[in-house]
Coordinates of C-alpha atoms and ligand atoms in Angstrom, one line a residue:
Chain A
X53 CA 0.0 0.0 0.0
X54 CA 1.0 3.6 -0.1
X55 CA 2.3 6.1 -2.6
X56 CA 5.8 6.8 -3.9
X57 CA 8.1 9.6 -2.7
X58 CA 7.5 11.9 -5.7
X59 CA 4.1 12.3 -4.5
X60 CA 4.8 12.9 -0.9
X61 CA 7.1 15.9 -1.5
X62 CA 4.3 17.9 -3.1
X63 CA 3.3 21.1 -1.3
X64 CA -0.5 21.6 -1.4
X65 CA -2.3 24.8 -0.6
X66 CA -5.9 24.9 0.5
X67 CA -7.1 26.7 -2.6
X68 CA -6.0 24.1 -5.1
X69 CA -2.5 25.1 -5.8
X70 CA 0.2 22.4 -6.0
X71 CA 3.9 22.9 -6.1
X72 CA 6.6 20.3 -6.7
X73 CA 9.8 21.6 -5.1
X74 CA 12.0 19.2 -6.9
X75 CA 11.0 20.0 -10.5
X76 CA 9.7 23.5 -9.9
X77 CA 6.4 22.7 -11.7
X78 CA 3.2 24.0 -10.3
X79 CA -0.3 22.6 -10.8
X80 CA -3.9 23.6 -10.3
X81 CA -6.3 21.1 -9.0
X82 CA -10.0 21.2 -8.1
X83 CA -11.7 20.3 -4.8
X84 CA -12.2 16.6 -5.7
X85 CA -8.6 16.3 -6.8
X86 CA -7.5 17.8 -3.5
X87 CA -9.6 15.2 -1.6
X88 CA -8.1 12.4 -3.6
X89 CA -4.5 13.7 -3.3
X90 CA -4.8 14.1 0.5
X91 CA -6.2 10.5 0.7
X92 CA -3.2 9.3 -1.4
X93 CA -0.8 11.2 0.9
X94 CA -2.3 9.5 3.9
X95 CA -1.7 6.2 2.2
X96 CA -5.2 5.2 1.4
X97 CA -5.8 2.7 -1.4
X98 CA -8.2 2.9 -4.4
X99 CA -11.2 1.3 -2.8
X100 CA -10.8 3.4 0.4
X101 CA -10.6 6.6 -1.6
X102 CA -13.5 5.8 -3.7
X103 CA -15.6 5.0 -0.7
X104 CA -14.5 8.3 0.9
X105 CA -15.6 10.3 -2.1
X106 CA -18.9 8.5 -2.4
X107 CA -19.6 9.1 1.3
X108 CA -19.1 12.8 0.9
X109 CA -20.2 13.6 -2.7
X110 CA -23.2 13.0 -4.8
X111 CA -21.7 10.6 -7.3
X112 CA -22.3 7.0 -8.5
X113 CA -19.6 4.3 -8.0
X114 CA -19.3 3.9 -11.8
X115 CA -18.7 7.6 -12.3
X116 CA -16.1 8.0 -9.5
X117 CA -14.3 4.8 -10.5
X118 CA -14.0 6.0 -14.1
X119 CA -12.9 9.5 -13.0
X120 CA -10.4 8.1 -10.5
X121 CA -8.7 6.1 -13.1
X122 CA -8.5 9.0 -15.5
X123 CA -7.0 11.1 -12.7
X124 CA -4.4 8.5 -11.9
X125 CA -3.4 8.4 -15.6
X126 CA -2.8 12.1 -15.4
X127 CA -0.8 11.9 -12.2
X128 CA 1.4 9.3 -13.8
X129 CA 1.8 11.4 -16.9
X130 CA 3.2 14.2 -14.8
X131 CA 5.4 11.7 -13.0
X132 CA 3.7 12.5 -9.7
X133 CA 2.5 9.0 -9.0
X134 CA 3.7 5.4 -9.5
X135 CA 2.0 2.4 -8.4
X136 CA 3.9 0.4 -5.8
X137 CA 4.9 -3.2 -6.6
X138 CA 2.2 -4.3 -4.1
X139 CA -0.5 -2.4 -5.9
X140 CA 0.6 -3.6 -9.3
X141 CA 0.6 -7.2 -8.0
X142 CA -2.9 -6.7 -6.7
X143 CA -4.1 -5.4 -10.0
X144 CA -2.4 -8.2 -11.8
X145 CA -4.1 -10.9 -9.7
X146 CA -7.6 -9.6 -10.6
Chain B
X263 CA -26.3 15.3 5.8
X264 CA -26.7 16.2 2.2
X265 CA -23.8 15.3 0.0
X266 CA -21.8 17.9 -1.8
X267 CA -22.1 18.2 -5.5
X268 CA -19.5 16.3 -7.4
X269 CA -17.4 17.1 -10.4
X270 CA -14.6 15.1 -11.9
X271 CA -11.1 15.5 -10.4
X272 CA -8.6 17.3 -12.6
X273 CA -5.0 18.4 -12.4
X274 CA -3.2 20.7 -14.7
X275 CA 0.4 21.8 -14.9
X276 CA 0.9 25.5 -15.2
X277 CA 2.9 26.5 -18.3
X278 CA 4.5 29.9 -18.0
X279 CA 3.6 32.2 -20.9
X280 CA 2.2 29.5 -23.1
X281 CA -1.4 30.5 -23.8
X282 CA -1.9 33.8 -25.5
X283 CA -4.2 36.6 -24.7
X284 CA -7.1 35.1 -26.5
X285 CA -6.3 31.4 -26.0
X286 CA -7.0 31.7 -22.3
X287 CA -10.4 33.3 -22.7
X288 CA -12.5 31.4 -20.2
X289 CA -15.4 29.7 -21.9
X290 CA -18.8 30.9 -20.7
X291 CA -22.0 29.0 -21.1
X292 CA -25.2 29.6 -23.1
X293 CA -28.3 27.7 -22.2
X294 CA -30.7 29.1 -24.8
X295 CA -31.0 30.2 -28.4
X296 CA -33.3 33.2 -29.0
X297 CA -34.6 32.5 -25.5
X298 CA -35.6 28.9 -26.2
X299 CA -33.9 26.7 -23.6
X300 CA -31.5 24.2 -25.1
X301 CA -32.9 21.6 -22.8
X302 CA -36.3 22.0 -24.2
X303 CA -35.0 21.9 -27.8
X304 CA -33.2 18.6 -27.1
X305 CA -36.2 17.1 -25.3
X306 CA -38.6 18.0 -28.2
X307 CA -36.4 17.6 -31.2
X308 CA -33.5 15.3 -30.2
X309 CA -29.8 15.6 -30.2
X310 CA -27.9 16.4 -32.3
X311 CA -30.0 19.2 -33.7
X312 CA -29.4 22.1 -36.1
X313 CA -31.1 25.3 -35.0
X314 CA -31.6 28.4 -37.1
X315 CA -32.6 31.8 -35.9
X316 CA -35.0 33.6 -38.2
X317 CA -34.4 36.8 -36.3
X318 CA -30.6 36.6 -36.9
X319 CA -31.1 35.9 -40.6
X320 CA -33.4 38.9 -41.1
X321 CA -31.2 41.1 -39.0
X322 CA -28.1 40.2 -40.9
X323 CA -29.7 40.7 -44.2
X324 CA -31.0 44.1 -43.3
X325 CA -27.6 45.0 -41.9
X326 CA -25.9 44.0 -45.2
X327 CA -28.5 45.8 -47.3
X328 CA -28.1 48.9 -45.1
X329 CA -24.3 48.8 -45.2
X330 CA -24.1 48.5 -49.0
X331 CA -26.8 50.9 -49.9
X332 CA -25.2 53.6 -47.7
X333 CA -22.3 53.6 -50.2
X334 CA -24.2 52.6 -53.4
X335 CA -28.0 52.5 -53.3
X336 CA -28.6 50.4 -56.4
X337 CA -27.6 47.1 -54.7
X338 CA -29.3 43.8 -54.9
X339 CA -28.6 40.5 -53.2
X340 CA -28.9 37.1 -54.9
X341 CA -29.2 34.4 -52.2
X342 CA -26.5 31.8 -52.8
X343 CA -28.5 28.5 -52.8
X344 CA -25.5 26.2 -52.4
X345 CA -24.7 27.9 -49.1
X346 CA -28.0 26.7 -47.6
X347 CA -30.9 25.7 -49.7
X348 CA -33.4 24.5 -47.1
X349 CA -36.7 26.0 -48.3
X350 CA -37.4 27.9 -45.1
X351 CA -34.0 29.6 -45.3
X352 CA -34.3 30.5 -48.9
X353 CA -37.9 31.8 -48.4
X354 CA -36.7 34.0 -45.6
X355 CA -34.1 35.7 -47.8
X356 CA -36.6 36.0 -50.6
X357 CA -39.1 37.7 -48.3
X358 CA -36.4 40.1 -47.4
X359 CA -36.0 40.9 -51.1
X360 CA -33.2 38.7 -52.3
X361 CA -33.2 37.1 -55.7
X362 CA -32.0 33.5 -56.2
X363 CA -28.4 32.7 -57.2
X364 CA -28.2 29.1 -58.4
X365 CA -25.5 26.9 -59.9
X366 CA -27.3 23.8 -61.0
X367 CA -30.6 22.6 -62.5
X368 CA -31.6 21.3 -59.1
X369 CA -31.0 24.6 -57.4
X370 CA -32.9 26.3 -60.3
X371 CA -35.8 24.0 -59.7
X372 CA -35.8 24.7 -56.0
X373 CA -36.0 28.5 -56.6
X374 CA -38.9 28.0 -59.1
X375 CA -40.7 25.7 -56.7
X376 CA -40.6 28.5 -54.1
X377 CA -42.3 30.8 -56.6
X378 CA -39.2 32.8 -57.7
X379 CA -39.7 33.8 -61.3
X380 CA -36.9 33.1 -63.8
X381 CA -36.4 36.9 -64.1
X382 CA -35.2 37.0 -60.5
X383 CA -32.8 34.0 -60.9
X384 CA -29.0 34.4 -61.5
X385 CA -27.7 31.2 -63.0
X386 CA -24.0 30.6 -62.4
X387 CA -21.6 27.7 -62.4
X388 CA -19.6 25.7 -64.9
X389 CA -22.0 22.8 -65.4
X390 CA -25.3 24.1 -66.8
X391 CA -26.8 21.4 -69.1
X392 CA -28.7 22.1 -72.3
X393 CA -32.0 21.3 -70.6
X394 CA -31.2 23.6 -67.7
X395 CA -30.4 26.4 -70.1
X396 CA -33.4 25.8 -72.3
X397 CA -35.6 26.4 -69.3
X398 CA -33.6 29.3 -67.9
X399 CA -33.5 31.1 -71.3
X400 CA -37.3 30.7 -71.9
X401 CA -37.9 32.0 -68.4
X402 CA -35.6 34.9 -68.9
X403 CA -33.1 34.1 -66.1
X404 CA -29.8 35.9 -66.1
X405 CA -27.1 33.5 -67.2
X406 CA -23.5 34.2 -66.4
X407 CA -21.4 32.4 -68.9
X408 CA -18.5 30.3 -67.6
X409 CA -16.7 29.1 -70.7
X410 CA -16.8 29.3 -74.5
X411 CA -18.6 26.0 -75.0
X412 CA -21.4 27.3 -72.9
X413 CA -21.4 30.5 -75.0
X414 CA -21.8 28.4 -78.2
X415 CA -24.5 26.2 -76.6
X416 CA -26.4 29.4 -75.6
X417 CA -26.2 30.6 -79.2
X418 CA -27.6 27.3 -80.4
X419 CA -30.5 27.6 -77.9
X420 CA -31.1 31.2 -79.0
X421 CA -31.7 30.0 -82.5
X422 CA -33.8 27.0 -81.3
X423 CA -36.1 29.1 -79.1
X424 CA -36.0 32.3 -81.2
X425 CA -35.3 34.1 -78.0
X426 CA -32.1 36.0 -77.0
X427 CA -30.7 34.7 -73.8
X428 CA -29.9 37.5 -71.2
X429 CA -26.3 36.9 -70.3
X430 CA -23.4 38.1 -68.3
X431 CA -19.8 37.1 -68.7
X432 CA -18.0 35.6 -65.7
X433 CA -14.6 37.1 -65.3
X434 CA -11.6 35.9 -63.2
X435 CA -8.7 38.2 -62.3
X436 CA -5.8 39.0 -60.0
X437 CA -7.1 40.9 -57.0
X438 CA -4.0 40.5 -55.0
X439 CA -5.2 37.5 -53.0
X440 CA -4.1 33.9 -52.9
X441 CA -5.3 31.5 -54.2
X442 CA -6.5 33.3 -57.3
X443 CA -9.6 31.5 -58.5
X444 CA -8.8 31.3 -62.2
X445 CA -10.7 28.2 -63.3
X446 CA -14.1 29.9 -63.6
X447 CA -15.0 32.4 -66.3
X448 CA -12.7 34.3 -68.6
X449 CA -9.5 36.0 -67.5
X450 CA -9.4 39.8 -67.2
X451 CA -5.6 40.5 -67.4
X452 CA -5.0 38.5 -70.6
X453 CA -8.1 40.0 -72.3
X454 CA -9.8 36.7 -72.6
X455 CA -12.9 38.3 -71.0
X456 CA -12.8 41.2 -73.6
X457 CA -12.6 38.6 -76.4
X458 CA -15.6 36.7 -75.0
X459 CA -17.6 39.9 -75.1
X460 CA -16.4 40.6 -78.6
X461 CA -17.5 37.1 -79.6
X462 CA -20.9 37.6 -78.1
X463 CA -21.3 40.9 -79.9
X464 CA -20.3 39.5 -83.3
X465 CA -22.5 36.4 -82.9
X466 CA -25.5 38.7 -82.2
X467 CA -27.5 35.9 -80.7
X468 CA -27.2 36.8 -77.0
X469 CA -28.2 39.9 -75.1
X470 CA -25.2 41.0 -73.0
X471 CA -26.4 42.7 -69.8
X472 CA -23.7 42.4 -67.2
X473 CA -20.4 41.2 -65.9
X474 CA -19.8 38.7 -63.0
X475 CA -17.0 37.6 -60.8
X476 CA -16.6 35.5 -57.7
X477 CA -13.0 36.1 -56.5
X478 CA -12.9 33.4 -53.9
X479 CA -14.4 32.6 -50.6
X480 CA -13.8 33.7 -47.0
X481 CA -11.9 36.7 -48.3
X482 CA -10.3 38.6 -45.4
X483 CA -9.1 41.5 -47.4
X484 CA -11.9 44.0 -48.4
X485 CA -9.5 45.8 -50.8
X486 CA -9.6 42.7 -53.0
X487 CA -13.2 43.7 -53.7
X488 CA -12.2 47.2 -54.5
X489 CA -9.8 45.8 -57.2
X490 CA -12.4 43.4 -58.5
X491 CA -15.1 46.1 -58.8
X492 CA -12.7 48.6 -60.4
X493 CA -11.6 46.0 -63.0
X494 CA -15.2 45.0 -63.9
X495 CA -16.3 48.6 -64.1
X496 CA -13.3 49.4 -66.3
X497 CA -14.2 46.6 -68.6
X498 CA -17.8 47.8 -68.6
X499 CA -16.6 51.2 -69.7
X500 CA -14.7 49.6 -72.7
X501 CA -17.7 47.6 -73.6
X502 CA -19.8 50.8 -73.8
X503 CA -17.3 52.8 -75.9
X504 CA -16.1 49.9 -78.1
X505 CA -19.5 48.2 -78.8
X506 CA -22.1 50.7 -77.7
X507 CA -23.6 48.3 -75.2
X508 CA -24.5 49.7 -71.7
X509 CA -24.4 46.9 -69.2
X510 CA -27.1 46.7 -66.6
X511 CA -25.3 45.0 -63.8
X512 CA -22.0 44.3 -62.1
X513 CA -22.1 41.1 -60.0
X514 CA -19.3 40.7 -57.5
X515 CA -20.3 37.2 -56.3
X516 CA -19.8 36.1 -52.7
X517 CA -16.8 35.5 -50.6
X518 CA -17.3 37.9 -47.7
X519 CA -16.0 36.3 -44.5
X520 CA -18.3 35.3 -41.7
X521 CA -17.2 35.4 -38.1
X522 CA -15.9 31.9 -38.1
X523 CA -12.2 31.1 -37.5
X524 CA -10.2 29.4 -40.1
X525 CA -8.2 26.4 -39.0
X526 CA -4.9 28.2 -39.7
X527 CA -6.0 31.4 -38.1
X528 CA -4.7 32.5 -34.7
X529 CA -7.1 35.2 -33.8
X530 CA -10.8 34.2 -33.4
X531 CA -13.0 35.1 -36.4
X532 CA -15.1 37.6 -34.5
X533 CA -12.0 39.7 -34.1
X534 CA -10.1 38.8 -37.3
X535 CA -12.9 39.0 -39.9
X536 CA -13.6 42.5 -41.3
X537 CA -17.1 43.7 -40.7
X538 CA -19.6 44.1 -43.6
X539 CA -19.2 47.9 -43.6
X540 CA -15.5 47.5 -44.6
X541 CA -16.4 45.4 -47.6
X542 CA -19.2 47.8 -48.4
X543 CA -16.9 50.8 -48.2
X544 CA -14.3 49.1 -50.5
X545 CA -16.9 48.2 -53.1
X546 CA -18.7 51.5 -52.8
X547 CA -15.4 53.4 -53.4
X548 CA -14.8 51.6 -56.7
X549 CA -18.4 52.3 -57.8
X550 CA -18.3 55.9 -56.9
X551 CA -14.9 56.5 -58.5
X552 CA -16.0 54.9 -61.8
X553 CA -17.1 57.2 -64.7
X554 CA -19.2 54.4 -66.1
X555 CA -21.0 54.1 -62.8
X556 CA -21.7 57.8 -62.5
X557 CA -23.2 57.8 -65.9
X558 CA -25.2 54.6 -65.8
X559 CA -25.8 53.5 -62.2
X560 CA -25.7 49.7 -63.0
X561 CA -27.2 47.3 -60.4
X562 CA -24.6 46.0 -58.0
X563 CA -25.4 42.3 -57.4
X564 CA -23.9 40.5 -54.4
X565 CA -24.1 36.8 -53.9
X566 CA -22.9 36.6 -50.3
X567 CA -23.5 33.2 -48.8
X568 CA -21.6 32.5 -45.6
X569 CA -21.5 36.1 -44.4
X570 CA -25.4 36.2 -44.3
X571 CA -26.2 32.8 -42.8
X572 CA -23.3 31.4 -40.9
X573 CA -24.0 33.1 -37.5
X574 CA -27.7 32.3 -37.7
X575 CA -27.0 28.5 -37.5
X576 CA -26.2 26.5 -34.4
X577 CA -25.5 22.8 -33.9
X578 CA -26.7 21.5 -30.5
X579 CA -24.9 18.3 -29.5
X580 CA -24.6 16.1 -26.4
X581 CA -21.7 14.4 -24.7
X582 CA -21.9 10.6 -25.1
X583 CA -18.5 9.7 -23.6
X584 CA -15.3 10.9 -22.1
X585 CA -11.8 9.5 -22.0
X586 CA -8.3 10.4 -21.1
X587 CA -6.0 9.9 -24.1
X588 CA -2.6 8.3 -23.8
X589 CA -0.9 11.7 -23.8
X590 CA -3.0 12.7 -20.8
X591 CA -5.3 15.0 -22.8
X592 CA -9.0 15.0 -22.1
X593 CA -11.3 13.8 -24.8
X594 CA -15.0 14.4 -25.2
X595 CA -17.1 12.3 -27.6
X596 CA -20.2 14.1 -29.0
X597 CA -23.2 12.8 -30.8
X598 CA -22.5 15.1 -33.8
X599 CA -19.5 14.5 -36.0
X600 CA -17.9 15.6 -39.2
X601 CA -20.6 13.7 -41.2
X602 CA -23.0 16.5 -40.4
X603 CA -20.5 19.3 -39.7
X604 CA -18.6 19.4 -43.0
X605 CA -17.2 22.9 -42.2
X606 CA -15.1 21.5 -39.4
X607 CA -12.6 20.8 -42.2
X608 CA -12.1 24.5 -42.6
X609 CA -13.0 26.1 -39.3
X610 CA -12.3 26.0 -35.6
X611 CA -15.9 26.4 -34.5
X612 CA -16.8 27.8 -31.2
X613 CA -17.9 25.2 -28.7
X614 CA -20.0 26.6 -25.9
X615 CA -21.3 24.5 -22.9
X616 CA -25.1 24.7 -22.7
X617 CA -25.2 24.6 -18.9
X618 CA -23.4 26.3 -16.1
X619 CA -19.8 25.2 -15.8
X620 CA -18.6 23.3 -12.7
X621 CA -15.6 21.3 -13.7
X622 CA -12.1 22.7 -14.2
X623 CA -11.0 23.9 -17.7
X624 CA -8.5 21.6 -19.4
X625 CA -7.1 21.0 -22.8
X626 CA -9.6 18.9 -24.5
X627 CA -10.0 17.1 -27.9
X628 CA -13.6 16.9 -29.2
X629 CA -14.5 13.9 -31.2
X630 CA -17.7 13.0 -33.1
X631 CA -19.4 9.7 -32.9
X632 CA -18.0 8.0 -36.1
X633 CA -15.7 5.1 -36.0
X634 CA -13.2 7.0 -38.1
X635 CA -10.0 8.6 -37.0
X636 CA -10.8 11.7 -39.0
X637 CA -13.9 12.4 -36.9
X638 CA -12.3 15.3 -34.9
X639 CA -14.5 18.3 -34.3
X640 CA -11.8 20.4 -32.5
X641 CA -8.2 19.7 -31.5
X642 CA -6.9 20.9 -28.2
X643 CA -9.3 23.6 -26.9
X644 CA -9.6 24.9 -23.4
X645 CA -12.8 23.3 -22.3
X646 CA -14.6 22.6 -19.0
X647 CA -15.2 19.1 -17.8
X648 CA -18.7 18.1 -18.8
X649 CA -20.9 15.2 -17.7
X650 CA -22.4 12.6 -20.0
X651 CA -25.6 14.0 -21.4
X652 CA -24.5 17.6 -21.1
X653 CA -25.1 19.7 -24.2
X654 CA -22.7 21.8 -26.2
X655 CA -23.6 24.5 -28.8
X656 CA -21.4 24.5 -31.8
X657 CA -21.4 27.8 -33.8
X658 CA -21.4 29.4 -36.3
X659 CA -22.6 26.6 -38.6
X660 CA -25.3 28.1 -40.8
X661 CA -23.3 28.0 -44.0
X662 CA -22.6 25.0 -46.1
X663 CA -23.4 22.3 -43.5
X664 CA -27.0 21.5 -44.3
X665 CA -26.1 21.3 -47.9
X666 CA -22.7 19.5 -47.8
X667 CA -23.5 17.1 -44.9
X668 CA -23.3 13.4 -45.6
X669 CA -25.7 10.6 -44.8
X670 CA -23.0 8.4 -43.4
X671 CA -23.3 5.7 -40.7
X672 CA -26.3 7.3 -39.2
X673 CA -29.3 9.6 -39.9
X674 CA -29.1 13.3 -40.4
X675 CA -30.9 15.1 -37.6
X676 CA -33.8 17.4 -37.3
X677 CA -33.3 21.0 -38.4
X678 CA -35.5 23.6 -36.6
X679 CA -36.1 27.3 -37.1
X680 CA -36.8 29.6 -34.2
X681 CA -39.2 32.0 -35.8
X682 CA -39.3 35.8 -35.1
X683 CA -42.4 35.1 -32.9
X684 CA -40.4 32.6 -30.8
X685 CA -42.1 29.5 -32.2
X686 CA -40.0 26.5 -33.0
X687 CA -40.7 24.9 -36.4
X688 CA -39.1 21.8 -37.9
X689 CA -37.8 22.8 -41.3
X690 CA -36.2 19.4 -42.1
X691 CA -37.1 16.2 -40.4
X692 CA -34.7 13.7 -39.1
X693 CA -34.1 11.0 -41.6
X694 CA -35.5 7.5 -41.1
X695 CA -34.3 4.2 -42.5
X696 CA -37.2 4.4 -44.9
X697 CA -36.0 7.7 -46.3
X698 CA -32.6 6.2 -46.9
X699 CA -33.8 2.9 -48.4
X700 CA -36.3 4.7 -50.6
X701 CA -34.0 5.0 -53.6
X702 CA -32.3 1.6 -53.2
X703 CA -33.2 -1.5 -55.2
X704 CA -32.3 -5.1 -54.2
X705 CA -32.0 -7.3 -57.3
X706 CA -34.4 -10.4 -57.0
X707 CA -31.6 -13.0 -56.8
X708 CA -30.1 -11.2 -53.8
X709 CA -33.3 -11.2 -51.8
X710 CA -32.6 -13.1 -48.6
X711 CA -36.1 -13.5 -47.2
Ligands
PLP801 C1 -20.7 32.0 -58.0 C2 -20.8 32.0 -56.5 N1 -21.5 33.0 -55.9 C3 -21.6 33.0 -54.5 C4 -21.0 32.1 -53.7 C5 -21.1 32.2 -52.2 O1 -19.9 32.4 -51.6 P1 -19.7 32.8 -50.1 O2 -20.5 31.8 -49.3 O3 -18.2 32.7 -49.9 O4 -20.2 34.2 -49.9 C6 -20.2 31.1 -54.3 C7 -19.6 30.0 -53.5 O5 -18.8 29.2 -53.9 C8 -20.1 31.0 -55.7 O6 -19.5 30.0 -56.4

């Protein structure tokens, strides 16, 4: 479980501004993204995060699952997130 | 506790200095057309849906009429059928006083069917058949000759019918713009046009009444019209002195730009395109400078197509899917594609969400519903995150789409007109399988049932 180090170094402001001190890149995110990012930082896994969002927001499981996956694709594209071996292994087993 | 409203998570890297002043303009939304809610339009007429505003058409026409007559009062518009020949659209222009400008037997028939007399039809184009011409000549339409073979054919018809066809000569020329449309008509600079006139005069079987040109389309340089008008008026002067024929009209064709944005253009069209006054001023200047004009006051014909109808047409479409592409870009899949929006080949249309925007604005590619790689409606625009079923208004789409659209993979949708009274009328019904199979024939030996 857990996220990689790239991710943990991100500085997050409350109004949706993200700064990566290592690369100097900055990002804007919206409220839902902030929720997901802070869950990730806390080391929550996909199913936990999805449940958390569904508990707090008016969204179907289908919708959040789809959006969550798209969001992770984007994080990976910005090299902000890598799945840990454990997560990959879990995915692979399914 | 009530749950908070949800919108999809997004993340975007800030790029210093990349987007320009206009590229960053934040999209707003528009939830109605002429005060008819988009939601109601979709509920009643389906999605996708072409919507035309009668109010806009009439307003634009009056605006053009006013702009040109301010500089030169003897101006007349011929509605360019190919640009949009739905009957309701043509009838609106005709009610406003426009003649018909047609380029085929089919378009000619359409104009006649609407009750436009031959005398108010301008017949252009390179492919008039003998039958087309027999009808047009007997009904005294104005025929602008494209090439010598047509000229000979008209002379033949003149003898056959014992009636002199009323003709103009189509002229092509250098007006300083690229590309120069030289394949239609007779050239000005090499005196081919003058020789065509000479040939008409010596043949003595045709009544030469005017000169015509159509210098190109989406012309962003009003001065090109000044040059075109000056050249035609100059030629008209020679025709008067050399042959004693006083021409009745100078037809400058179409080509005035709408507010669309060409694919290769940086600035949006509503900023980059000259306004109609600038074209009117350029043409008016040539007319008012011309001695031939001062003496004879010929009719100035204009066959503006896209400039008069583009902004009156909208395509309402709905989101049917979303995805993240391998490069991380967002993609929206709409229910309207290049099959019904032919002009997406030329233009970067405006895409406006039809409901308040909640999601973050991201770089987005907009696809149509076809299973073809070419079905891209817009590349990389800044667009908010929409939900499945959300509507988008694509504009301006009034010109050349409901004539050049294809029946491909699926049916063509309803087309509605919002009238000046605020009623919504279907002006072309959505196709059914029956409509499409209507003209097909299945040979007996292939019948499977
Ligand atoms: C002879 C003629 N007149 C008028 C037009 C209308 O042109 P536009 O829509 O550019 O005004 C065309 C378009 O091709 C044309 O060929």
